[in-house]
XYZ file of C-alpha atoms in Angstrom:
206
model
C -0.044 -0.059 0.086
C 1.542 3.278 -1.201
C 2.395 5.712 1.674
C 2.565 2.776 4.242
C 5.267 0.289 5.658
C 4.851 -2.977 7.270
C 6.040 -3.278 10.732
C 5.975 -5.693 13.705
C 2.605 -4.206 14.765
C 1.167 -3.990 11.318
C 0.924 -1.292 8.622
C 1.712 2.212 9.530
C 2.219 5.274 7.609
C 5.818 5.866 6.351
C 6.565 8.802 8.513
C 5.527 7.055 11.718
C 7.833 5.160 13.948
C 7.397 2.129 16.030
C 8.800 2.432 19.634
C 8.990 0.022 22.565
C 6.985 1.671 25.390
C 9.731 1.216 27.971
C 11.957 3.328 25.699
C 9.784 6.405 26.001
C 7.756 5.846 29.317
C 8.016 4.978 32.939
C 5.506 3.070 34.942
C 5.438 4.311 38.633
C 3.998 1.726 40.853
C 1.555 2.692 43.522
C 1.689 1.750 47.325
C -0.680 -0.526 49.348
C -1.765 0.978 52.622
C -3.857 -2.126 53.860
C -7.405 -2.387 54.406
C -7.086 -1.146 58.213
C -6.008 2.251 56.649
C -9.141 2.651 54.469
C -11.991 5.055 55.493
C -15.266 5.871 54.009
C -15.734 9.141 55.557
C -13.536 11.181 53.527
C -10.566 11.577 55.729
C -7.401 12.162 53.926
C -7.127 11.736 50.280
C -9.043 9.287 47.973
C -7.266 5.967 47.640
C -7.653 4.719 44.036
C -7.844 0.948 43.680
C -8.097 -1.246 40.441
C -11.692 -1.500 40.836
C -12.041 2.311 40.639
C -10.027 2.438 37.432
C -12.183 -0.206 35.776
C -15.706 0.952 37.312
C -15.465 4.411 38.642
C -16.347 5.902 41.884
C -18.079 2.932 43.253
C -16.393 1.590 46.389
C -14.051 4.593 46.600
C -12.274 4.756 49.856
C -9.949 7.402 51.479
C -6.666 7.044 53.417
C -4.582 9.379 55.791
C -1.445 7.433 55.271
C 1.448 9.664 54.285
C 3.748 7.005 52.608
C 1.660 6.875 49.313
C 2.200 7.804 45.618
C -0.117 10.542 44.366
C -1.511 11.454 41.083
C -3.121 14.445 39.685
C -6.198 14.657 37.335
C -4.074 14.885 34.229
C -2.060 11.908 34.988
C -2.603 8.556 33.058
C -3.230 5.582 35.449
C -3.128 1.862 34.007
C -3.840 -1.232 35.914
C -1.612 -4.145 35.801
C -2.945 -6.322 38.498
C -6.622 -7.487 38.986
C -8.058 -5.953 35.873
C -4.991 -5.688 33.515
C -5.059 -3.027 30.907
C -7.734 -0.739 32.385
C -6.897 2.891 31.713
C -8.098 6.167 33.301
C -7.579 9.804 33.612
C -9.126 12.387 35.868
C -8.286 10.997 39.277
C -6.720 12.901 42.029
C -5.304 11.166 45.352
C -3.153 8.143 46.012
C -3.100 4.948 44.043
C -2.798 1.314 44.941
C 0.126 -1.075 43.988
C -1.891 -2.710 41.253
C -1.855 0.582 39.383
C 0.811 2.368 37.539
C 1.137 6.103 36.709
C 2.574 6.515 33.091
C 5.084 9.075 32.808
C 6.849 10.236 29.625
C 10.668 10.105 30.006
C 12.239 13.795 30.011
C 14.104 13.216 26.616
C 10.701 12.053 24.973
C 8.594 15.101 25.989
C 9.007 16.782 22.846
C 8.195 13.614 20.748
C 5.112 12.000 22.561
C 1.978 13.759 23.754
C 0.293 12.505 26.937
C -3.130 12.933 25.287
C -2.046 10.653 22.343
C -0.330 8.201 24.972
C -3.827 8.030 26.866
C -5.566 6.791 23.669
C -2.959 4.573 22.419
C -2.772 2.644 25.741
C -6.356 1.605 24.933
C -5.700 0.538 21.572
C -5.595 -3.245 20.746
C -1.952 -2.943 19.741
C -1.301 -2.440 23.464
C -4.329 -4.227 24.984
C -3.744 -7.497 23.069
C -0.128 -7.738 24.345
C -1.300 -7.120 27.904
C -3.727 -9.893 27.665
C -1.218 -12.236 25.962
C 1.227 -11.761 28.872
C -1.216 -11.780 31.826
C -0.798 -14.614 34.275
C -2.565 -15.620 37.315
C -6.053 -17.184 38.074
C -7.552 -15.692 41.130
C -5.652 -12.360 40.801
C -4.457 -11.409 37.400
C -0.965 -9.925 36.827
C 0.545 -8.200 33.835
C 3.454 -6.268 34.771
C 5.923 -8.421 32.625
C 3.792 -7.326 29.535
C 5.451 -4.050 29.567
C 8.687 -5.235 28.015
C 6.624 -6.411 25.071
C 4.639 -3.411 24.248
C 5.378 -1.386 21.153
C 3.393 1.706 20.159
C 2.953 3.539 16.978
C 4.520 7.068 16.958
C 3.259 9.700 14.440
C 4.859 13.199 14.337
C 4.006 15.173 17.475
C 1.611 17.555 15.730
C -0.328 14.588 14.199
C -0.486 12.986 17.640
C -2.172 16.134 18.956
C -4.676 16.069 16.271
C -5.570 12.461 16.407
C -5.996 12.976 20.389
C -8.234 15.852 19.710
C -10.486 13.960 17.481
C -10.613 11.092 19.937
C -11.356 13.513 22.852
C -14.253 14.850 21.193
C -15.723 11.442 20.436
C -15.012 10.333 23.805
C -16.955 13.480 25.332
C -19.959 12.408 23.283
C -19.795 8.876 24.533
C -19.765 10.205 28.077
C -22.925 12.428 27.204
C -24.628 9.426 25.629
C -23.867 7.230 28.623
C -25.119 9.680 31.206
C -28.458 10.092 29.009
C -28.748 6.462 28.933
C -28.497 6.313 32.746
C -31.097 8.990 33.263
C -33.401 7.185 30.906
C -32.892 3.761 32.679
C -33.543 5.394 36.037
C -36.736 6.989 34.609
C -37.839 3.559 33.217
C -37.347 1.999 36.573
C -39.354 4.554 38.219
C -42.349 4.494 35.730
C -42.131 0.579 35.935
C -42.756 0.622 39.547
C -45.226 3.415 39.631
C -47.436 2.143 36.769
C -47.257 -1.584 37.878
C -48.505 -0.360 41.332
C -51.078 2.172 40.156
C -49.261 5.093 41.728
C -49.471 6.661 38.232
C -52.586 6.141 36.178
C -52.632 5.862 32.405
C -54.365 9.196 31.891
C -51.591 10.878 33.928
C -48.947 9.719 31.521
C -47.929 12.215 28.804
C -45.134 10.890 26.404
């Protein structure tokens, strides 16, 4: 195919590169504070566990422990234990040992965009490798997969444009998810009230 080249991760444009992720990124492991140091009263900082990366705020706990690794909302987090491959952004607080904060190495900061990195980590080119090298039965582990991950690297300006497009689509997906959630809650409420006679048919206006 004209304008493309064959690589170990498949066809990519000729002006793109393929880079081992450990060449350009560092993965900073979180800490485990132990269940006795969790609280649900909001004391201290949010303690982000693997379940939060995969499922959101449900089950979020807090900790007052000082010996923790912290993340900011713009940081990229990826789970490598429990739910390997789950990627998230927008969290602020401490994060557990099953999670890594992904940092671009200083000498790559003018070659790799965090926004692009966030999306490429969710791509099958990364996710399939994580799945392939995941071990364990009860608790899954995938830290060894990092050495096998290679990512396509467009020129920086193209990375930014790709990330912008995906960010717009991602926001639309979030809006639709919230809309669906509102409609599902409305359905459950109407189901109960109609089936119990609390709302009569003549009162319903669709």
